[in-house]
PDB file of C-alpha atoms and ligand atoms in Angstrom:
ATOM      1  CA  UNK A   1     -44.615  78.788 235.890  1.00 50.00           C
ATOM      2  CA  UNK A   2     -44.556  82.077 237.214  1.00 56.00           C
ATOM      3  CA  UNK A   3     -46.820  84.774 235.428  1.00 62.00           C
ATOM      4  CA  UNK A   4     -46.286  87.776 237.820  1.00 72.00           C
ATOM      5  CA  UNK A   5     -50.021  88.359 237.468  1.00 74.00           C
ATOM      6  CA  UNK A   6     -50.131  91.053 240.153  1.00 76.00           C
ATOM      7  CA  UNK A   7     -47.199  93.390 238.201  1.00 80.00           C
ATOM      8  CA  UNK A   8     -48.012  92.550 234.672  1.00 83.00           C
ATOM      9  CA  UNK A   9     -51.809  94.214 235.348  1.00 87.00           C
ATOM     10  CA  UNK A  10     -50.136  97.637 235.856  1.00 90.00           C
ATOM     11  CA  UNK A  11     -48.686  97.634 232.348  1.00 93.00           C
ATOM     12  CA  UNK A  12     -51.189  99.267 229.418  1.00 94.00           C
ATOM     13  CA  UNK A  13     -49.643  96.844 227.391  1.00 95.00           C
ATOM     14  CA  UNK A  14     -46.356  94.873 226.474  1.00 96.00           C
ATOM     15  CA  UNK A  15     -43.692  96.083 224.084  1.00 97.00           C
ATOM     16  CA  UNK A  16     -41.105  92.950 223.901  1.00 98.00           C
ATOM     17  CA  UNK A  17     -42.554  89.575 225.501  1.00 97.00           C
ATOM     18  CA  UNK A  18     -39.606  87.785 227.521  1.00 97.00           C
ATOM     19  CA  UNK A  19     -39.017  85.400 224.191  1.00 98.00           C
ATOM     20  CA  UNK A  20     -38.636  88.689 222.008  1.00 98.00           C
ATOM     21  CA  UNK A  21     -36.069  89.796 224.169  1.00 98.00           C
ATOM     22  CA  UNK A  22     -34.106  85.949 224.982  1.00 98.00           C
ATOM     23  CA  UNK A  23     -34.194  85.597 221.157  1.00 98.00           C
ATOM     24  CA  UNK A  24     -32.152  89.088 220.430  1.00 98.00           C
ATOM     25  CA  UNK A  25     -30.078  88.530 223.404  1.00 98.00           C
ATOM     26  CA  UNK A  26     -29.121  84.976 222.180  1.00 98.00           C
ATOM     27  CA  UNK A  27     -28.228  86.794 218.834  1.00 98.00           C
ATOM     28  CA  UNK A  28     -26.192  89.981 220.570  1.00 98.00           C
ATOM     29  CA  UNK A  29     -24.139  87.472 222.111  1.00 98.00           C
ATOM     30  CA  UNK A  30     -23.215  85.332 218.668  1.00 98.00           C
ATOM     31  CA  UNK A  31     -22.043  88.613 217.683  1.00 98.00           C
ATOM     32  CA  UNK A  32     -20.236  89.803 220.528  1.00 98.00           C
ATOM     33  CA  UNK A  33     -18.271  86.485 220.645  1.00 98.00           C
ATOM     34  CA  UNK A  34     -17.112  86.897 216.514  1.00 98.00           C
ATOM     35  CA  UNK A  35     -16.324  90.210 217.193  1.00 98.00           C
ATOM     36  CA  UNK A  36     -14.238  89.688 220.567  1.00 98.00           C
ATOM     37  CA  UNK A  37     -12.565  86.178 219.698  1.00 98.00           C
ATOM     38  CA  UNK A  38      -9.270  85.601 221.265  1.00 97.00           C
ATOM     39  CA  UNK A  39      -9.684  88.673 223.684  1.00 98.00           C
ATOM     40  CA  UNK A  40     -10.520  89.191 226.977  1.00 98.00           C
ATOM     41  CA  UNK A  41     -13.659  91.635 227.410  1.00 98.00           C
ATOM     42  CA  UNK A  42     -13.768  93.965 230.558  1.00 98.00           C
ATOM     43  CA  UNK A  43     -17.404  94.629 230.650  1.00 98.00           C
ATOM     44  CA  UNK A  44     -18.400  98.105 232.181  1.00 98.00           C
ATOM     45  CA  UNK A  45     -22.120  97.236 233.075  1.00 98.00           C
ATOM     46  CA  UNK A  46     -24.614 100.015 234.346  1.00 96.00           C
ATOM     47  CA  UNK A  47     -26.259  99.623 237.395  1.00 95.00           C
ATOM     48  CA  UNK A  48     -28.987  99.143 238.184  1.00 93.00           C
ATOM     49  CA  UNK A  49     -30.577  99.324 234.418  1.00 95.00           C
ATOM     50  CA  UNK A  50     -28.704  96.890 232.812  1.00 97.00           C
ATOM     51  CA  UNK A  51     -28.784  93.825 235.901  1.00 97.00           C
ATOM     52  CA  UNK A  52     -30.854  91.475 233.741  1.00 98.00           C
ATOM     53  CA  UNK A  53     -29.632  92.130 230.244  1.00 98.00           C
ATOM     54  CA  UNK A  54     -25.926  92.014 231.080  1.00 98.00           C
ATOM     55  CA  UNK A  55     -26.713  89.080 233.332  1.00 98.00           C
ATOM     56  CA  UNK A  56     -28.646  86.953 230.484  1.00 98.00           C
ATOM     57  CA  UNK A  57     -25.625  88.384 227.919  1.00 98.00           C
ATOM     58  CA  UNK A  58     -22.801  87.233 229.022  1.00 98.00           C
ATOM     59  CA  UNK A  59     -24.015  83.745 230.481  1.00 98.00           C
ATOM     60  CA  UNK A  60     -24.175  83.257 226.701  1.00 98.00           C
ATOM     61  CA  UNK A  61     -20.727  84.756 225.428  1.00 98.00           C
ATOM     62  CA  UNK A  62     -18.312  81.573 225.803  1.00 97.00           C
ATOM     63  CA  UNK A  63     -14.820  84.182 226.086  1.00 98.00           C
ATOM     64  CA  UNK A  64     -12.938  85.215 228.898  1.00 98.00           C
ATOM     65  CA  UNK A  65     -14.701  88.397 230.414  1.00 98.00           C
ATOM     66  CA  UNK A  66     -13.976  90.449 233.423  1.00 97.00           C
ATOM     67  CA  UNK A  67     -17.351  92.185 234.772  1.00 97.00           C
ATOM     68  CA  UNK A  68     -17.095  95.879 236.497  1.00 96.00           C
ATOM     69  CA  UNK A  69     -20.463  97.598 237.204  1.00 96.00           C
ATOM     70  CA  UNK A  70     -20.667 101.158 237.564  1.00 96.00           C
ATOM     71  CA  UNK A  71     -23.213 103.658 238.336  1.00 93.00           C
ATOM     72  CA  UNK A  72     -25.162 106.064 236.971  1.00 87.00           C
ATOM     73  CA  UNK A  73     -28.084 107.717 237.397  1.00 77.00           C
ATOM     74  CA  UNK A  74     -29.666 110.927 235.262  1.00 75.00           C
ATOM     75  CA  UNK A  75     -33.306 110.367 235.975  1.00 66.00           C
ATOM     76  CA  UNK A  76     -33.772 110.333 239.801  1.00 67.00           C
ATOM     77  CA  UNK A  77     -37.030 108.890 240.607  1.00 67.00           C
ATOM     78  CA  UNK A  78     -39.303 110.221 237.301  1.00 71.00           C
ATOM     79  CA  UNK A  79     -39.848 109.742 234.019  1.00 74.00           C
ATOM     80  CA  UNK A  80     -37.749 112.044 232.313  1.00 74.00           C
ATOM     81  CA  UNK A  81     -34.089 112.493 232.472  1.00 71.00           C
ATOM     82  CA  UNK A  82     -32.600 115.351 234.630  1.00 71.00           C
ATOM     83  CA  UNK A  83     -30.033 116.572 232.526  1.00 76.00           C
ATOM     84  CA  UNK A  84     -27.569 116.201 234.944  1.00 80.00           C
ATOM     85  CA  UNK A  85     -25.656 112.598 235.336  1.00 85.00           C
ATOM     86  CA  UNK A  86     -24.213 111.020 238.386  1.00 85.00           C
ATOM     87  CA  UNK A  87     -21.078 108.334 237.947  1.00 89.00           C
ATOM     88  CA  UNK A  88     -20.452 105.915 240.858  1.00 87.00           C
ATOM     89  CA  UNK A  89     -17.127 105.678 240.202  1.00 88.00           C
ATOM     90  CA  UNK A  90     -15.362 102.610 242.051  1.00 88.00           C
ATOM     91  CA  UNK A  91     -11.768 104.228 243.414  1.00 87.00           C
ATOM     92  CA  UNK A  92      -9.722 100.834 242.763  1.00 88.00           C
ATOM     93  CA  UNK A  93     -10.714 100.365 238.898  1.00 92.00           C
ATOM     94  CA  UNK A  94      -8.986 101.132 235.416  1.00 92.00           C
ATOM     95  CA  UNK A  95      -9.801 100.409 232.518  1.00 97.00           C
ATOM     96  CA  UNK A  96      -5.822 101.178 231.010  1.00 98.00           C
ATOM     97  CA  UNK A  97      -4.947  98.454 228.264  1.00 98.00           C
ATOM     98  CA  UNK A  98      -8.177  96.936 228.148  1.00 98.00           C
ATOM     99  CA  UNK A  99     -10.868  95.726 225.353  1.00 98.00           C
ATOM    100  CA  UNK A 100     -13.798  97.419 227.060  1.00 98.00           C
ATOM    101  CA  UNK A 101     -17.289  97.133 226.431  1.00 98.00           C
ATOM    102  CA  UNK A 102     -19.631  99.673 227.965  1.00 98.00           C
ATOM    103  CA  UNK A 103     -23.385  98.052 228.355  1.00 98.00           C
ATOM    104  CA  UNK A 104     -26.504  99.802 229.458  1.00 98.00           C
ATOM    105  CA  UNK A 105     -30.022  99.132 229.597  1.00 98.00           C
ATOM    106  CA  UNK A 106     -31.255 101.944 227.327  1.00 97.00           C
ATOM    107  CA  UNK A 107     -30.581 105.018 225.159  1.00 95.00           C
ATOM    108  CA  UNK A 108     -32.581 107.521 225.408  1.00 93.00           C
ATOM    109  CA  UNK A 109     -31.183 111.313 225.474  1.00 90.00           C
ATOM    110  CA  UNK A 110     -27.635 109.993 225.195  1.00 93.00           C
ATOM    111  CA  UNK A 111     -26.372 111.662 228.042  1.00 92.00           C
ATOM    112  CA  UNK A 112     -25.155 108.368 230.566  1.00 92.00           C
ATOM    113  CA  UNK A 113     -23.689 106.362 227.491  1.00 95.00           C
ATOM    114  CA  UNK A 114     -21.869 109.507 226.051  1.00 94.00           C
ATOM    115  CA  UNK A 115     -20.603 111.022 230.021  1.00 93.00           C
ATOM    116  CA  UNK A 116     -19.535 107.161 231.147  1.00 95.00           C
ATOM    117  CA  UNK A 117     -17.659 106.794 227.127  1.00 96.00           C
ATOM    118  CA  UNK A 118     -15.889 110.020 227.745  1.00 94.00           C
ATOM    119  CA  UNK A 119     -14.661 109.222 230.920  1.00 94.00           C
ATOM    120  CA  UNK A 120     -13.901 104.982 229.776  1.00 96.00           C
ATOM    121  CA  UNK A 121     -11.978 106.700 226.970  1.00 97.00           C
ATOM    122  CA  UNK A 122      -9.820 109.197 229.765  1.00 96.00           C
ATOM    123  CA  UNK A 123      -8.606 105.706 230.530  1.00 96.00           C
ATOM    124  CA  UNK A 124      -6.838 104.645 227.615  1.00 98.00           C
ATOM    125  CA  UNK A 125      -8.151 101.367 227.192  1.00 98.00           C
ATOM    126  CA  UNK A 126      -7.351  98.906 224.165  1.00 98.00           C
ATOM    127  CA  UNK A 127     -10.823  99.135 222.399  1.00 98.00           C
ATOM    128  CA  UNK A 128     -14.077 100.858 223.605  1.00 98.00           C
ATOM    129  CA  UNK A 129     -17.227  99.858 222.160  1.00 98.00           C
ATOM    130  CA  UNK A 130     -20.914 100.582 224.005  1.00 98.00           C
ATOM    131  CA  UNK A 131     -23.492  98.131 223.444  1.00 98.00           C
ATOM    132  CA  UNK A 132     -27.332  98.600 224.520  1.00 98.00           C
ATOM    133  CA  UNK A 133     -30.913  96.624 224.914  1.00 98.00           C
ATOM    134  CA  UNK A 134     -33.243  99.440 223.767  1.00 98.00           C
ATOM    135  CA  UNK A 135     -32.331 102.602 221.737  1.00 97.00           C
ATOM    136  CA  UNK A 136     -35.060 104.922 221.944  1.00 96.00           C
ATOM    137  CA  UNK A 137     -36.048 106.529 218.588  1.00 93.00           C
ATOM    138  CA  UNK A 138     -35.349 110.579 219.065  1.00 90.00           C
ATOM    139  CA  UNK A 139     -33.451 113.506 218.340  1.00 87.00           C
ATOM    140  CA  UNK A 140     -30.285 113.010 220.543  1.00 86.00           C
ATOM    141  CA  UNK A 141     -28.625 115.759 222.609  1.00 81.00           C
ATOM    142  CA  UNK A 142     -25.436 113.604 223.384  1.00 86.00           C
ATOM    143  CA  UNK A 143     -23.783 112.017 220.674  1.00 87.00           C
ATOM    144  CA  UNK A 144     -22.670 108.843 221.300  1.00 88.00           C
ATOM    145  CA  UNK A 145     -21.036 106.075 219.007  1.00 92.00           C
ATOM    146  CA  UNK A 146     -23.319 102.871 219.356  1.00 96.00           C
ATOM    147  CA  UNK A 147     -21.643  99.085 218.223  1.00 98.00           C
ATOM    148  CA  UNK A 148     -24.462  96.975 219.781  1.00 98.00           C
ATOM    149  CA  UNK A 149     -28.313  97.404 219.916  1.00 98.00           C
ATOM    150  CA  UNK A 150     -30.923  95.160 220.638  1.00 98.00           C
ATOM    151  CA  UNK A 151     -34.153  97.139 219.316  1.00 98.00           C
ATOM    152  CA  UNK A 152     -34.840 100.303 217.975  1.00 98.00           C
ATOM    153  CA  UNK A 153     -37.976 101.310 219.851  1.00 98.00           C
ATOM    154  CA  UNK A 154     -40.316 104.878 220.285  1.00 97.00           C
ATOM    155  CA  UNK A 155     -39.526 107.588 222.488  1.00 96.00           C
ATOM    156  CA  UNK A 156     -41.904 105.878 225.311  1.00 96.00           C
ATOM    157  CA  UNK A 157     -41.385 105.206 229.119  1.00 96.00           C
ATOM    158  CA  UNK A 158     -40.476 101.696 229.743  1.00 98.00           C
ATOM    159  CA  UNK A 159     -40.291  99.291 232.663  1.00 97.00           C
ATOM    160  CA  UNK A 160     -39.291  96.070 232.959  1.00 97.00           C
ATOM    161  CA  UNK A 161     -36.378  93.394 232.666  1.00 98.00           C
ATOM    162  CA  UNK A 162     -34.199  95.884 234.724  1.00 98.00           C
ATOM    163  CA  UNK A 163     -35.444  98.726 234.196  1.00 97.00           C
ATOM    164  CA  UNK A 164     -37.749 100.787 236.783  1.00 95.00           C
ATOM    165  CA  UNK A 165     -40.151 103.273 237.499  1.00 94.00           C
ATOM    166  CA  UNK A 166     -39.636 104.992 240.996  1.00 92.00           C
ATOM    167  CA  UNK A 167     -37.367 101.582 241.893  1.00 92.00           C
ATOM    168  CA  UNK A 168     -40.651  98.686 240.983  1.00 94.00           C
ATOM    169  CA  UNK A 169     -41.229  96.889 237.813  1.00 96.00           C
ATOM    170  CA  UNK A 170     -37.237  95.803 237.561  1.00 96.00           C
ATOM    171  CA  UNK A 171     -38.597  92.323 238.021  1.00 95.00           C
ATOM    172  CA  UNK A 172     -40.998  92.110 235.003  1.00 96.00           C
ATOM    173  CA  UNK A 173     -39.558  89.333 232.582  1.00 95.00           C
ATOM    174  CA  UNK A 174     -41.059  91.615 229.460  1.00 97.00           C
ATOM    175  CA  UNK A 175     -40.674  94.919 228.168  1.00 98.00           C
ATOM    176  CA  UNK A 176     -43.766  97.586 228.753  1.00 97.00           C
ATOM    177  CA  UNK A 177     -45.578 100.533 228.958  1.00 97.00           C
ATOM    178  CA  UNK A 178     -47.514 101.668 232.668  1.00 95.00           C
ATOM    179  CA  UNK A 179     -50.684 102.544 232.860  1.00 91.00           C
ATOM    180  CA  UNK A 180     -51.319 105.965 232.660  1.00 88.00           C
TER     181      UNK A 180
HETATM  182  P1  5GP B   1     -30.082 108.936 228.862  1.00 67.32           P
HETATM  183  O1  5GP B   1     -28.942 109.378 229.702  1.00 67.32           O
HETATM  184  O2  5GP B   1     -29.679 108.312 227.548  1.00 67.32           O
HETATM  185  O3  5GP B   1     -31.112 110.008 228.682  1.00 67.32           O
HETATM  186  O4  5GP B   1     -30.872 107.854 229.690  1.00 67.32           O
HETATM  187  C1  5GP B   1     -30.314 106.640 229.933  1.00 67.32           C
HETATM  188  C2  5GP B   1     -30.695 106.141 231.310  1.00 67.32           C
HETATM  189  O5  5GP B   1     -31.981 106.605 231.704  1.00 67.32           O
HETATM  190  C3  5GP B   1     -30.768 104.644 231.270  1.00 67.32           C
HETATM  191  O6  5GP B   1     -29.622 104.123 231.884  1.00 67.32           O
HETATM  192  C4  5GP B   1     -32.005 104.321 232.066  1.00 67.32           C
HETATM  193  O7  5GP B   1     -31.630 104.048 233.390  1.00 67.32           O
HETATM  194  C5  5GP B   1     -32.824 105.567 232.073  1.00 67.32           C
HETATM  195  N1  5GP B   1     -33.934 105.499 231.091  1.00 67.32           N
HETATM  196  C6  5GP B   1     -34.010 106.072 229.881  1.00 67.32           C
HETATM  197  N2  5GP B   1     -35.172 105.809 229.280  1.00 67.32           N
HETATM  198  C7  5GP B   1     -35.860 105.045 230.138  1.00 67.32           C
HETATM  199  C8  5GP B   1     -37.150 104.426 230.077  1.00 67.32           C
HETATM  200  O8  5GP B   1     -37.916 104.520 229.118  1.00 67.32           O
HETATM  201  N3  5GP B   1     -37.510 103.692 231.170  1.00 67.32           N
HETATM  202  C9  5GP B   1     -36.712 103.542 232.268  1.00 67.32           C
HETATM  203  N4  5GP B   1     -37.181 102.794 233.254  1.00 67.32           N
HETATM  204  N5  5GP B   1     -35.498 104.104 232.343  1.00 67.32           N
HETATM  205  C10 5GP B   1     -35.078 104.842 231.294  1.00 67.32           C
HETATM  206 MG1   MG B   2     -29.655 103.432 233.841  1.00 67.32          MG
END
């Protein structure tokens, strides 16, 4: 077994253990197959953020699903969003026609969902539906319509299971909070 003693001792203390999170996953996925049977889902996953959660998802969605990562990045090496969004954009891809489903790691100000929905929707696809692990609890300055959540949690910094602070702590099979 592998306990990742050296990156687990930075964290102050653990949020969702690795079972807390395979448990909801397994469940996001039941859902995601009733609500997409007989279609084929494009999935529009963000990268880097959402690696391990879109990874362990679909492995466990038994339909047809065509996977597209994109890009985005608001927060730029801190701890607090910029304001300001940046899409990586891949020139060959369209979303025209399709039954898309836009999955990120986390929802916090609203601003990456609601910019990449907006420009998914400029696309005329089939369906559009956004899905996420963690939805922070907060006053949101982007709206943005929300079909799939894993947990609601507090407006706190996270790491782990994809997500990073300053590019570490992606690796981390749990959810946490860094030491001060
Ligand atoms: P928003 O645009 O909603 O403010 O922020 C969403 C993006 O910011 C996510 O894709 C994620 O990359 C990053 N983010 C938001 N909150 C956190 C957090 O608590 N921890 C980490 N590591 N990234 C976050
Ligand atoms: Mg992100």
């Amino acid at each position: 077994m592998n306990v990742l003693t050296g990156v687990l001792s930075d964290l102050e203390r653990v949020l969702l253990s690795a079972e807390d999170i395979r448990a909801r996953v397994e469940s996001l996925a039941a859902q995601i197959e009733r609500d997409y049977t007989g279609k084929l889902i494009t999935v529009a996953a963000l990268m880097d953020g959402a690696l391990f959660f879109v990874a362990d998802l679909l492995r466990q969605v038994d339909l047809p699903v065509h996977l597209v990562t994109l890009g985005a990045s608001s927060y730029h090496g801190g701890t607090q969003s910029s304001g300001e969004v940046r899409l990586q954009w891949p020139p060959d891809v369209s979303f025209a026609g399709q039954h898309v489903l836009l999955l990120d790691d986390i929802l916090d100000t609203g601003l990456t969902l609601s910019a990449l929905h907006k420009r998914i929707a400029e696309e005329k696809p089939a369906s559009l539906r956004t899905g996420v692990l963690l939805n922070k609890k907060r006053p949101r300055a982007h709206d943005c319509p929300l079909d799939y959540c894993g947990f609601e949690i507090a407006d706190e910094f996270v790491v782990g299971y994809g997500m990073d602070y300053q590019g570490r702590f992606r690796n981390l099979p749990c959810i946490g909070i860094l030491n001060p």
